[in-house]
GROMACS .gro file of C-alpha atoms in nm:
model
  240
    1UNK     CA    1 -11.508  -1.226  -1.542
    2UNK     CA    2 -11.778  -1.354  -1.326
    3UNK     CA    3 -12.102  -1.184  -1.123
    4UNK     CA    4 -12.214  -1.388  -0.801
    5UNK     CA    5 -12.566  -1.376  -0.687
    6UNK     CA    6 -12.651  -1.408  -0.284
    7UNK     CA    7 -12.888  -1.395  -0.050
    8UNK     CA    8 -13.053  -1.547   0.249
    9UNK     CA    9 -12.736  -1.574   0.464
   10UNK     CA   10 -12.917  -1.394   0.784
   11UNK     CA   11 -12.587  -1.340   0.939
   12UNK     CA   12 -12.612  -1.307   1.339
   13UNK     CA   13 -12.353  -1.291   1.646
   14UNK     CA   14 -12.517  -1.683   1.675
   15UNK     CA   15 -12.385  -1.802   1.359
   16UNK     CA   16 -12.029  -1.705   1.294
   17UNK     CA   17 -11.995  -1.989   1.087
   18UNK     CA   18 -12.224  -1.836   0.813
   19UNK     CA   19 -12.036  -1.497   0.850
   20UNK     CA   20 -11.674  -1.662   0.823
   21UNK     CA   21 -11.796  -1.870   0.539
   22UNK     CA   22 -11.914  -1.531   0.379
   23UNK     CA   23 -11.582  -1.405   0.408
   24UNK     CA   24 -11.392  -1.738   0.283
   25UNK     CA   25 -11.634  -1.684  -0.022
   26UNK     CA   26 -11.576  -1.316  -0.087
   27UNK     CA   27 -11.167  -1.414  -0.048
   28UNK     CA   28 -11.156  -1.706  -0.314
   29UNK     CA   29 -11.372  -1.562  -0.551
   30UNK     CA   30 -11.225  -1.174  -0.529
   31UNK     CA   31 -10.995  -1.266  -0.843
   32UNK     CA   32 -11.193  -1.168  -1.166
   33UNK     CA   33 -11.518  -1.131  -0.959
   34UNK     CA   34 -11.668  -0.865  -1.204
   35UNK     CA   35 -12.028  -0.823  -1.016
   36UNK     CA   36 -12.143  -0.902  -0.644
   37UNK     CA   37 -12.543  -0.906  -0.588
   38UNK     CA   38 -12.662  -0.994  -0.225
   39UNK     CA   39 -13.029  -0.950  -0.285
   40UNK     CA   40 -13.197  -0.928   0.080
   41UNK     CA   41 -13.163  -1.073   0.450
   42UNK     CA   42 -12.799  -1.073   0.412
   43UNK     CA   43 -12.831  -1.030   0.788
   44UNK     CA   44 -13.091  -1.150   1.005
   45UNK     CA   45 -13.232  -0.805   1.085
   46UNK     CA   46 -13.097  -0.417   1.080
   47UNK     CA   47 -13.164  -0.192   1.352
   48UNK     CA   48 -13.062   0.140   1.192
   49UNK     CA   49 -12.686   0.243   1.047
   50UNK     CA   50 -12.617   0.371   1.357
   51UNK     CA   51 -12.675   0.058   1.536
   52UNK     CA   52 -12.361  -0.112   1.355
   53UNK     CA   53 -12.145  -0.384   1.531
   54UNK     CA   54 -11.815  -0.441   1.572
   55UNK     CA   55 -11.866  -0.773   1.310
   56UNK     CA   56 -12.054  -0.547   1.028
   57UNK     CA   57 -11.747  -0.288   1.076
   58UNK     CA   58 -11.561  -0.608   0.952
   59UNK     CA   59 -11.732  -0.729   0.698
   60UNK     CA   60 -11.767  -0.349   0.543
   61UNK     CA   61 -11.410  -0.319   0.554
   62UNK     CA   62 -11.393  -0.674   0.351
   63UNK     CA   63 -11.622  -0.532   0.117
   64UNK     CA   64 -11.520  -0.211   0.032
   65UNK     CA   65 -11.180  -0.371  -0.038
   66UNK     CA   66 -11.362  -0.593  -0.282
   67UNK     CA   67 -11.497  -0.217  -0.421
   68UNK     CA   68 -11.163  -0.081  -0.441
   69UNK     CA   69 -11.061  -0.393  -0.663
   70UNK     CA   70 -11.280  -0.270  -0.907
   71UNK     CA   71 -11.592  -0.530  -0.777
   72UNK     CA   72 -11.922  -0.349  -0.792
   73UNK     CA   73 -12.159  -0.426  -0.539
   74UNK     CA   74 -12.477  -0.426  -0.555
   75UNK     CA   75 -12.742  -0.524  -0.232
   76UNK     CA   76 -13.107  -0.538  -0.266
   77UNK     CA   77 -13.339  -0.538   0.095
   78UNK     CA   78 -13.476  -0.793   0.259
   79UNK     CA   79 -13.781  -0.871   0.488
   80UNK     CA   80 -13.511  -0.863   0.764
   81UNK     CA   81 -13.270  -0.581   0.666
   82UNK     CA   82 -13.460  -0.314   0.466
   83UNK     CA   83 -13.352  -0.077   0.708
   84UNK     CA   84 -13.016  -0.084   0.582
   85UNK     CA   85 -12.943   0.265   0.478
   86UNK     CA   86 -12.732   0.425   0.267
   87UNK     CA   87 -12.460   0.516   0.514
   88UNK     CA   88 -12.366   0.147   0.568
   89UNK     CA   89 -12.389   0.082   0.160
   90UNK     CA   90 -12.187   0.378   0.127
   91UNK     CA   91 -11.942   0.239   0.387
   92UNK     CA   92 -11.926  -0.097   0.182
   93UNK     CA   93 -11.906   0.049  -0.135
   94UNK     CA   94 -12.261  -0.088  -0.243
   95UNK     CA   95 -12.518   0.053  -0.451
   96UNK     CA   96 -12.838   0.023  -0.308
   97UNK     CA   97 -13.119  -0.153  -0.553
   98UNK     CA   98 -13.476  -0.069  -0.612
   99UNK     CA   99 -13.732  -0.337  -0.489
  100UNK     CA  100 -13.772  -0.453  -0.842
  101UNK     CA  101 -13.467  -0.408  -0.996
  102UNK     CA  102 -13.429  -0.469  -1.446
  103UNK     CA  103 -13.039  -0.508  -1.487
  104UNK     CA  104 -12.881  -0.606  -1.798
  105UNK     CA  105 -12.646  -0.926  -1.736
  106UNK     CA  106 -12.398  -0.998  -2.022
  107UNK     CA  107 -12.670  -0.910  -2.268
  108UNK     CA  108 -12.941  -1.083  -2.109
  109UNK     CA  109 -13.243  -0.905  -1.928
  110UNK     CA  110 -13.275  -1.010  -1.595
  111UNK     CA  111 -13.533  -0.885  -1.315
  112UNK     CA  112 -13.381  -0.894  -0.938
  113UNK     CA  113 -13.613  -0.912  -0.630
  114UNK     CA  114 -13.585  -1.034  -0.316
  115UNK     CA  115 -13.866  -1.229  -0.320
  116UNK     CA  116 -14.115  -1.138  -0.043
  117UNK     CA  117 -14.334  -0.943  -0.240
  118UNK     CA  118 -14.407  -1.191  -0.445
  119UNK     CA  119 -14.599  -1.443  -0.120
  120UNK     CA  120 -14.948  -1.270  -0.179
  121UNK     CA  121 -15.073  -1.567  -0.070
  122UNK     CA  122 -14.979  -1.536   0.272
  123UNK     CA  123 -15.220  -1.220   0.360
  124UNK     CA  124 -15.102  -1.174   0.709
  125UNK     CA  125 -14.761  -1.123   0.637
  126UNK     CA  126 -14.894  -0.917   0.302
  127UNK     CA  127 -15.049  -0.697   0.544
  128UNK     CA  128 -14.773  -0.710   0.799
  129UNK     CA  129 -14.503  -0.586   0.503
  130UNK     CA  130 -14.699  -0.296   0.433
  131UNK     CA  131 -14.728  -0.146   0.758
  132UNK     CA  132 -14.339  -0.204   0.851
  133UNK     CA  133 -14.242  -0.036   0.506
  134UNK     CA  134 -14.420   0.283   0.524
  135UNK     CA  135 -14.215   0.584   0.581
  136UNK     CA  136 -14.387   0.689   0.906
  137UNK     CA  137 -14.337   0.331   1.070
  138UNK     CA  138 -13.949   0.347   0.989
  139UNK     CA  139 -13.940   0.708   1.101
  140UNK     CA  140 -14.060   0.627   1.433
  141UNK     CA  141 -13.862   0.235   1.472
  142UNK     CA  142 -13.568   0.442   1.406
  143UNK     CA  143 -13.594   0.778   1.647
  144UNK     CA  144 -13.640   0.486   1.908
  145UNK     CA  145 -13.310   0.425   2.167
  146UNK     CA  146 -13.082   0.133   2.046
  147UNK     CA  147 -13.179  -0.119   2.326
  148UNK     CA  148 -13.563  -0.082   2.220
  149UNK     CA  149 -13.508  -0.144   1.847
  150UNK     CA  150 -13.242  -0.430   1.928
  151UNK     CA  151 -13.555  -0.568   2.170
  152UNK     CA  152 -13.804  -0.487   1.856
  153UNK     CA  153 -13.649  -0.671   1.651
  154UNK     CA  154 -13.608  -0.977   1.839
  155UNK     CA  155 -13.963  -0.976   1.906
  156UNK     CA  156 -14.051  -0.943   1.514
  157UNK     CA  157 -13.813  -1.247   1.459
  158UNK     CA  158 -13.943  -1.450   1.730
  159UNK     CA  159 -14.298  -1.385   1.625
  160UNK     CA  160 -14.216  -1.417   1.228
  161UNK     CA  161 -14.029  -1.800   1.310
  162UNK     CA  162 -14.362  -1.880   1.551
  163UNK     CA  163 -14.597  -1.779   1.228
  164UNK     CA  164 -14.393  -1.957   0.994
  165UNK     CA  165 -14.472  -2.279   1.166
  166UNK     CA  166 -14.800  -2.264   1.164
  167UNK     CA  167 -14.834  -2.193   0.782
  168UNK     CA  168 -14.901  -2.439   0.507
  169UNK     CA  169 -14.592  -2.446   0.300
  170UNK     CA  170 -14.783  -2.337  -0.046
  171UNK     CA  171 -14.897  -2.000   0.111
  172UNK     CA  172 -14.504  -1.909   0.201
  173UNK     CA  173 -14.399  -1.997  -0.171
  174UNK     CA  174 -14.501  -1.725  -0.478
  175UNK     CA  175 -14.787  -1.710  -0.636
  176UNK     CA  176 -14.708  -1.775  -1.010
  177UNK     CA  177 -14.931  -1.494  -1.151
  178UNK     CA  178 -14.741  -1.257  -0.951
  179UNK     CA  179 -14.403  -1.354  -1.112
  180UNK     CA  180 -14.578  -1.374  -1.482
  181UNK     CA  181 -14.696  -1.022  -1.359
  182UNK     CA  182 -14.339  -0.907  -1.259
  183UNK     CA  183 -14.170  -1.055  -1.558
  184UNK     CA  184 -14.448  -0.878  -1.843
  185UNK     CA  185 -14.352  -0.502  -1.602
  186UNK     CA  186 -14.027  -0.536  -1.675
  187UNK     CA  187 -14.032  -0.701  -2.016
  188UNK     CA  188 -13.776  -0.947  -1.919
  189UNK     CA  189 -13.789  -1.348  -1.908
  190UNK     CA  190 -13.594  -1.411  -1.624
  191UNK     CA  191 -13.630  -1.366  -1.262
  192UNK     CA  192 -13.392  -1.429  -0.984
  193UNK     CA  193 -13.500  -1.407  -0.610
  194UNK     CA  194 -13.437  -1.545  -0.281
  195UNK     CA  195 -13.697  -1.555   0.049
  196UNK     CA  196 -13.848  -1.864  -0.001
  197UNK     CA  197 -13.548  -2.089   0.118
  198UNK     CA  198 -13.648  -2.333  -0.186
  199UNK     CA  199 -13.330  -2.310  -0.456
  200UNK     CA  200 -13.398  -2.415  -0.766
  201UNK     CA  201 -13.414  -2.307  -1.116
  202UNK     CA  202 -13.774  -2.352  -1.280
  203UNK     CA  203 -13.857  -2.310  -1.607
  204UNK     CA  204 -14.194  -2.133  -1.716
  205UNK     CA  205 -14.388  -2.068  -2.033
  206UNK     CA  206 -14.298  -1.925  -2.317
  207UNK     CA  207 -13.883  -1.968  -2.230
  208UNK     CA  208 -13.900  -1.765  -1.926
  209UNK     CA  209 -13.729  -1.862  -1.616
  210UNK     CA  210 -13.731  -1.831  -1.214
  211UNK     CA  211 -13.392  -1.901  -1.086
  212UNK     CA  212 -13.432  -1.896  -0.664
  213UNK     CA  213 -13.129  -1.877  -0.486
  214UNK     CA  214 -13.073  -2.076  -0.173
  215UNK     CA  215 -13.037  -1.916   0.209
  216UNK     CA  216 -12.748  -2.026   0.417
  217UNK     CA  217 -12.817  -2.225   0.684
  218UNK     CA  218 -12.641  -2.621   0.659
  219UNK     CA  219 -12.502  -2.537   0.312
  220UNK     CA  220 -12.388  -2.194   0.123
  221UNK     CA  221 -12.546  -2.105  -0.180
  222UNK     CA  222 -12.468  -1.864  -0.503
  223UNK     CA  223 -12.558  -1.801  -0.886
  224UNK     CA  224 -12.255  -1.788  -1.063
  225UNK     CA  225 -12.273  -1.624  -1.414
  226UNK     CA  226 -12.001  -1.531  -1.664
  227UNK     CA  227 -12.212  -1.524  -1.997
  228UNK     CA  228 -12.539  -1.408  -2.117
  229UNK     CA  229 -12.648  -1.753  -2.174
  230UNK     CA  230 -12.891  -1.871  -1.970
  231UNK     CA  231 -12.793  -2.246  -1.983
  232UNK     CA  232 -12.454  -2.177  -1.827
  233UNK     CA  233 -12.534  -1.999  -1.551
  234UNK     CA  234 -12.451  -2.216  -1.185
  235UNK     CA  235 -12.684  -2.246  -0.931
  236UNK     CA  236 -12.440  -2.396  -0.663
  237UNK     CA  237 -12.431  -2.525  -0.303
  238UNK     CA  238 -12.107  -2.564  -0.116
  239UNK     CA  239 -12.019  -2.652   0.285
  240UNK     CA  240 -11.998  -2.406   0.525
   0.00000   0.00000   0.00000
């Protein structure tokens, strides 16, 4: 049995590559795929359940057949889709993760996040994240007509891509005392996020471990694990 790990695919209308590669991925692996994580920006933004397209009606009926074969699915927000509600995750048959979520993997404690949280040193988006996730922000993004929030969020993406550029690439990365800081909450030794875009496995003090998953953009990328030991677990790329 195996549990896949995924995130960063920011699936959009302008990349159907990414979402048919998705779907070639979730086909090949769907034999003795115990476990499916997709832990944030699994699309490139979410304007409310009831804003669902035609493409997301697909790819929930893909995954709740995954569900059905006796896959659990788990999905964990994003910067760009944590307003993904529970009607869609009920839809695709996912459970719906806490921010910082402890799971036990084989044996092995392992903390999930998406990863955003983590960029305190990048203060403008810091302060940015907490005004967009407070519960009187969402209330009113989402009592707004379809058109506006479709228009919203193409605004937030334009404006989050023009920011990006202009920031030093240290200040988009984590800040290490914030992962020793998640890691000691959770009383676990390894982490595994996405957000940054950066994949790569690196080891800290004491035997603890970030593992950072990759987004999807020229390649694919997943965590493939089928043991509780560490050393086997597969950070992989493949082509689109």
């Amino acid at each position: 049995m195996t549990t896949l790990f995924i995130s960063d695919l920011h699936l959009d209308p302008k990349r159907p590559d990414i979402h048919q590669a998705l779907l070639a991925l979730l086909a090949r692996e769907a034999e003795g795929l115990e476990a499916l994580y997709l832990l944030g920006d699994i699309f490139e933004y979410w304007i409310g359940d009831d804003g669902v397209q035609p493409w997301q009606l697909q790819l929930a009926k893909v995954l709740r057949q995954l569900h059905d074969q006796g896959c659990r699915l788990y999905f964990q927000h994003g910067n760009r889709d944590f307003l993904l509600g529970e009607a869609y995750a009920e839809h695709c048959g996912m459970q719906l993760l806490a921010e910082e979520q402890r799971i036990d993997l084989y044996g092995t404690a392992v903390l999930l996040m998406h990863g955003d949280s983590l960029c305190t040193q990048d203060q403008a988006y810091m302060a940015f994240r907490q005004q967009v996730r407070q519960p009187a922000w969402i209330q009113q993004v989402l009592s707004l007509p379809l058109q506006e929030r479709i228009k919203l969020a193409e605004q937030m993406r334009a404006q989050s891509k023009m920011a990006a550029s202009n920031k030093a690439d240290d200040i988009m990365d984590v800040t290490p005392a914030e992962v020793e800081a998640a890691l000691a909450r959770h009383q676990v030794n390894i982490l595994i996020h996405g957000h940054t875009h950066r994949p790569q496995r690196h080891p800290l003090a004491e035997g603890k471990e970030r593992i950072v998953l990759g987004d999807w953009d020229k390649q694919g990328w997943l965590l493939r694990v089928a043991d509780a030991n560490p050393a086997h677990w597969q950070l992989e790329a493949f082509a689109l």
